[in-house]
Amino acid sequence: MIALGCDHGGYSLMQVVKAHLDAQHIAYQDFGCFSEKSVDYPDYAHKVGHAIQDGTCDKGILICGTGIGVSITANKMKGIRCALCTNEYMARLTREHNDANVLAMGGRVTGPGVAEGIVDAFLMTPFSQGERHIRRIRKMEEDE
Ligand code: RB5
């Protein structure tokens, strides 16, 4: 199950992401927001982070205007590894190397076609299980 969250700056791109997931029959839980009315992005990043922490969802997608605010917020949460990606290469590598569990994108930065490719790469790429990557992820958590 994929947890989805956005603010008003990410709302439009999130509609594209949802349609793309629907087309592939990928299940998601939408934590909002649900319009372009101004909201506070940390509220939605926290909802997505909590859904992963409590096991309701195994991955998340967060979108704000730049992707920066949601990614900073999510990365302060224990066990969350959120990667702000602007291309498929970053999305693939963050899964292979960082075992990222949340993808962040910028609704005012990334176009719909590129975003679909980023989402596909993020959701389809497994963690490499490489020993050096496991070691580095453990080191990230030492200072959590
Ligand atoms: C909202 O205007 C904007 O600040 C937000 O969407 C995001 O870009 C913050 O990082």
mmCIF file of C-alpha atoms and ligand atoms in Angstrom:
data_model
loop_
_atom_site.group_PDB
_atom_site.id
_atom_site.type_symbol
_atom_site.label_atom_id
_atom_site.label_comp_id
_atom_site.label_asym_id
_atom_site.label_seq_id
_atom_site.Cartn_x
_atom_site.Cartn_y
_atom_site.Cartn_z
ATOM 1 C CA MET A 1 0.000 0.000 0.000
ATOM 2 C CA ILE A 2 1.351 3.405 -1.001
ATOM 3 C CA ALA A 3 0.700 6.438 1.222
ATOM 4 C CA LEU A 4 0.091 9.657 -0.703
ATOM 5 C CA GLY A 5 0.355 13.195 0.643
ATOM 6 C CA CYS A 6 0.610 16.643 -0.872
ATOM 7 C CA ASP A 7 0.028 20.314 -0.187
ATOM 8 C CA HIS A 8 -1.670 22.840 -2.467
ATOM 9 C CA GLY A 9 1.549 23.207 -4.495
ATOM 10 C CA GLY A 10 1.571 19.469 -5.173
ATOM 11 C CA TYR A 11 -2.157 18.887 -5.570
ATOM 12 C CA SER A 12 -2.259 19.091 -9.359
ATOM 13 C CA LEU A 13 0.678 16.714 -9.903
ATOM 14 C CA MET A 14 -0.756 14.329 -7.309
ATOM 15 C CA GLN A 15 -3.892 13.965 -9.465
ATOM 16 C CA VAL A 16 -1.603 12.818 -12.293
ATOM 17 C CA VAL A 17 0.171 10.375 -9.967
ATOM 18 C CA LYS A 18 -3.134 8.954 -8.722
ATOM 19 C CA ALA A 19 -4.421 8.423 -12.266
ATOM 20 C CA HIS A 20 -1.131 6.713 -13.131
ATOM 21 C CA LEU A 21 -1.384 4.385 -10.116
ATOM 22 C CA ASP A 22 -5.058 3.669 -10.893
ATOM 23 C CA ALA A 23 -4.148 2.680 -14.454
ATOM 24 C CA GLN A 24 -1.725 0.101 -13.049
ATOM 25 C CA HIS A 25 -4.090 -1.089 -10.292
ATOM 26 C CA ILE A 26 -1.594 -0.045 -7.608
ATOM 27 C CA ALA A 27 -3.315 0.427 -4.254
ATOM 28 C CA TYR A 28 -2.832 3.647 -2.343
ATOM 29 C CA GLN A 29 -4.191 5.538 0.630
ATOM 30 C CA ASP A 30 -4.623 9.262 0.002
ATOM 31 C CA PHE A 31 -3.927 11.380 3.072
ATOM 32 C CA GLY A 32 -4.707 14.659 1.263
ATOM 33 C CA CYS A 33 -4.786 17.511 0.777
ATOM 34 C CA PHE A 34 -7.875 17.432 -1.392
ATOM 35 C CA SER A 35 -7.887 20.821 -3.127
ATOM 36 C CA GLU A 36 -5.613 23.717 -4.061
ATOM 37 C CA LYS A 37 -6.612 25.652 -0.944
ATOM 38 C CA SER A 38 -3.483 26.654 0.981
ATOM 39 C CA VAL A 39 -2.416 24.161 3.659
ATOM 40 C CA ASP A 40 0.743 23.395 5.657
ATOM 41 C CA TYR A 41 2.899 20.729 4.000
ATOM 42 C CA PRO A 42 4.299 19.277 7.289
ATOM 43 C CA ASP A 43 0.801 18.068 8.220
ATOM 44 C CA TYR A 44 0.678 15.838 5.142
ATOM 45 C CA ALA A 45 4.292 14.700 5.349
ATOM 46 C CA HIS A 46 3.626 13.619 8.932
ATOM 47 C CA LYS A 47 0.514 11.648 7.915
ATOM 48 C CA VAL A 48 2.483 9.746 5.272
ATOM 49 C CA GLY A 49 5.417 9.155 7.627
ATOM 50 C CA HIS A 50 3.128 7.843 10.358
ATOM 51 C CA ALA A 51 1.420 5.445 7.917
ATOM 52 C CA ILE A 52 4.826 3.933 7.159
ATOM 53 C CA GLN A 53 5.948 3.906 10.789
ATOM 54 C CA ASP A 54 2.795 2.064 11.903
ATOM 55 C CA GLY A 55 2.991 -0.424 9.009
ATOM 56 C CA THR A 56 -0.233 0.647 7.260
ATOM 57 C CA CYS A 57 1.808 1.490 4.166
ATOM 58 C CA ASP A 58 5.222 0.314 2.983
ATOM 59 C CA LYS A 59 6.081 3.274 0.737
ATOM 60 C CA GLY A 60 4.973 6.864 0.335
ATOM 61 C CA ILE A 61 4.834 9.631 -2.227
ATOM 62 C CA LEU A 62 4.882 13.264 -1.112
ATOM 63 C CA ILE A 63 4.486 16.314 -3.329
ATOM 64 C CA CYS A 64 4.728 19.993 -2.433
ATOM 65 C CA GLY A 65 5.668 22.943 -4.623
ATOM 66 C CA THR A 66 9.370 22.180 -4.693
ATOM 67 C CA GLY A 67 9.414 18.806 -2.929
ATOM 68 C CA ILE A 68 11.839 20.295 -0.426
ATOM 69 C CA GLY A 69 9.504 21.051 2.471
ATOM 70 C CA VAL A 70 7.903 17.611 2.495
ATOM 71 C CA SER A 71 11.273 15.861 2.166
ATOM 72 C CA ILE A 72 12.870 17.809 5.040
ATOM 73 C CA THR A 73 9.845 17.073 7.213
ATOM 74 C CA ALA A 74 9.663 13.374 6.362
ATOM 75 C CA ASN A 75 13.382 12.855 6.903
ATOM 76 C CA LYS A 76 13.069 14.041 10.517
ATOM 77 C CA MET A 77 10.809 11.042 11.240
ATOM 78 C CA LYS A 78 12.375 7.844 12.571
ATOM 79 C CA GLY A 79 12.666 5.116 9.953
ATOM 80 C CA ILE A 80 11.762 7.411 7.070
ATOM 81 C CA ARG A 81 14.197 7.747 4.185
ATOM 82 C CA CYS A 82 12.692 10.292 1.826
ATOM 83 C CA ALA A 83 14.335 11.071 -1.523
ATOM 84 C CA LEU A 84 13.547 14.191 -3.527
ATOM 85 C CA CYS A 85 13.867 13.061 -7.144
ATOM 86 C CA THR A 86 13.748 15.019 -10.375
ATOM 87 C CA ASN A 87 14.523 12.181 -12.761
ATOM 88 C CA GLU A 88 14.230 8.406 -13.154
ATOM 89 C CA TYR A 89 17.930 7.828 -12.481
ATOM 90 C CA MET A 90 17.659 9.376 -9.022
ATOM 91 C CA ALA A 91 14.518 7.353 -8.285
ATOM 92 C CA ARG A 92 16.169 4.093 -9.325
ATOM 93 C CA LEU A 93 19.401 4.741 -7.452
ATOM 94 C CA THR A 94 17.699 5.863 -4.262
ATOM 95 C CA ARG A 95 15.859 2.548 -4.167
ATOM 96 C CA GLU A 96 18.958 0.487 -5.021
ATOM 97 C CA HIS A 97 21.376 2.308 -2.703
ATOM 98 C CA ASN A 98 19.375 4.114 0.001
ATOM 99 C CA ASP A 99 16.327 1.830 0.250
ATOM 100 C CA ALA A 100 14.278 5.049 0.270
ATOM 101 C CA ASN A 101 10.740 4.439 1.467
ATOM 102 C CA VAL A 102 9.292 7.829 0.512
ATOM 103 C CA LEU A 103 9.548 9.622 -2.833
ATOM 104 C CA ALA A 104 9.257 13.415 -2.847
ATOM 105 C CA MET A 105 8.621 15.487 -5.958
ATOM 106 C CA GLY A 106 8.007 19.143 -6.704
ATOM 107 C CA GLY A 107 4.684 19.920 -8.315
ATOM 108 C CA ARG A 108 6.064 23.244 -9.568
ATOM 109 C CA VAL A 109 9.323 21.635 -10.726
ATOM 110 C CA THR A 110 8.561 18.310 -12.391
ATOM 111 C CA GLY A 111 6.214 17.834 -15.323
ATOM 112 C CA PRO A 112 3.584 15.085 -15.468
ATOM 113 C CA GLY A 113 5.346 12.780 -17.933
ATOM 114 C CA VAL A 114 8.652 12.895 -16.087
ATOM 115 C CA ALA A 115 6.817 12.374 -12.782
ATOM 116 C CA GLU A 116 5.175 9.189 -14.058
ATOM 117 C CA GLY A 117 8.571 7.778 -14.989
ATOM 118 C CA ILE A 118 9.976 8.724 -11.582
ATOM 119 C CA VAL A 119 7.061 7.021 -9.819
ATOM 120 C CA ASP A 120 7.480 3.849 -11.887
ATOM 121 C CA ALA A 121 11.229 3.687 -11.208
ATOM 122 C CA PHE A 122 10.697 4.300 -7.497
ATOM 123 C CA LEU A 123 7.981 1.658 -7.119
ATOM 124 C CA MET A 124 9.487 -1.013 -9.365
ATOM 125 C CA THR A 125 13.135 -0.926 -8.278
ATOM 126 C CA PRO A 126 14.104 -3.224 -5.398
ATOM 127 C CA PHE A 127 16.767 -2.401 -2.800
ATOM 128 C CA SER A 128 20.074 -3.930 -3.927
ATOM 129 C CA GLN A 129 20.665 -5.645 -0.540
ATOM 130 C CA GLY A 130 24.326 -4.783 -1.087
ATOM 131 C CA GLU A 131 26.419 -5.118 2.072
ATOM 132 C CA ARG A 132 27.930 -1.657 1.700
ATOM 133 C CA HIS A 133 24.513 -0.084 1.235
ATOM 134 C CA ILE A 134 23.118 -1.867 4.305
ATOM 135 C CA ARG A 135 26.125 -0.627 6.302
ATOM 136 C CA ARG A 136 25.618 2.960 5.133
ATOM 137 C CA ILE A 137 21.890 2.934 5.900
ATOM 138 C CA ARG A 138 22.666 1.651 9.421
ATOM 139 C CA LYS A 139 25.109 4.531 9.818
ATOM 140 C CA MET A 140 22.390 7.022 8.821
ATOM 141 C CA GLU A 141 20.276 5.669 11.670
ATOM 142 C CA GLU A 142 23.072 5.944 14.275
ATOM 143 C CA ASP A 143 22.340 9.651 14.695
ATOM 144 C CA GLU A 144 18.537 9.542 14.385
HETATM 145 C C1 RB5 B 1 3.941 26.394 -0.592
HETATM 146 O O1 RB5 B 1 3.784 27.643 -1.169
HETATM 147 C C2 RB5 B 1 5.372 25.912 -0.747
HETATM 148 O O2 RB5 B 1 6.176 26.582 0.165
HETATM 149 C C3 RB5 B 1 5.443 24.431 -0.563
HETATM 150 O O3 RB5 B 1 4.619 23.800 -1.479
HETATM 151 C C4 RB5 B 1 6.804 23.794 -0.725
HETATM 152 O O4 RB5 B 1 7.379 24.156 -1.933
HETATM 153 C C5 RB5 B 1 7.705 23.954 0.401
HETATM 154 O O5 RB5 B 1 8.842 23.450 0.403
#
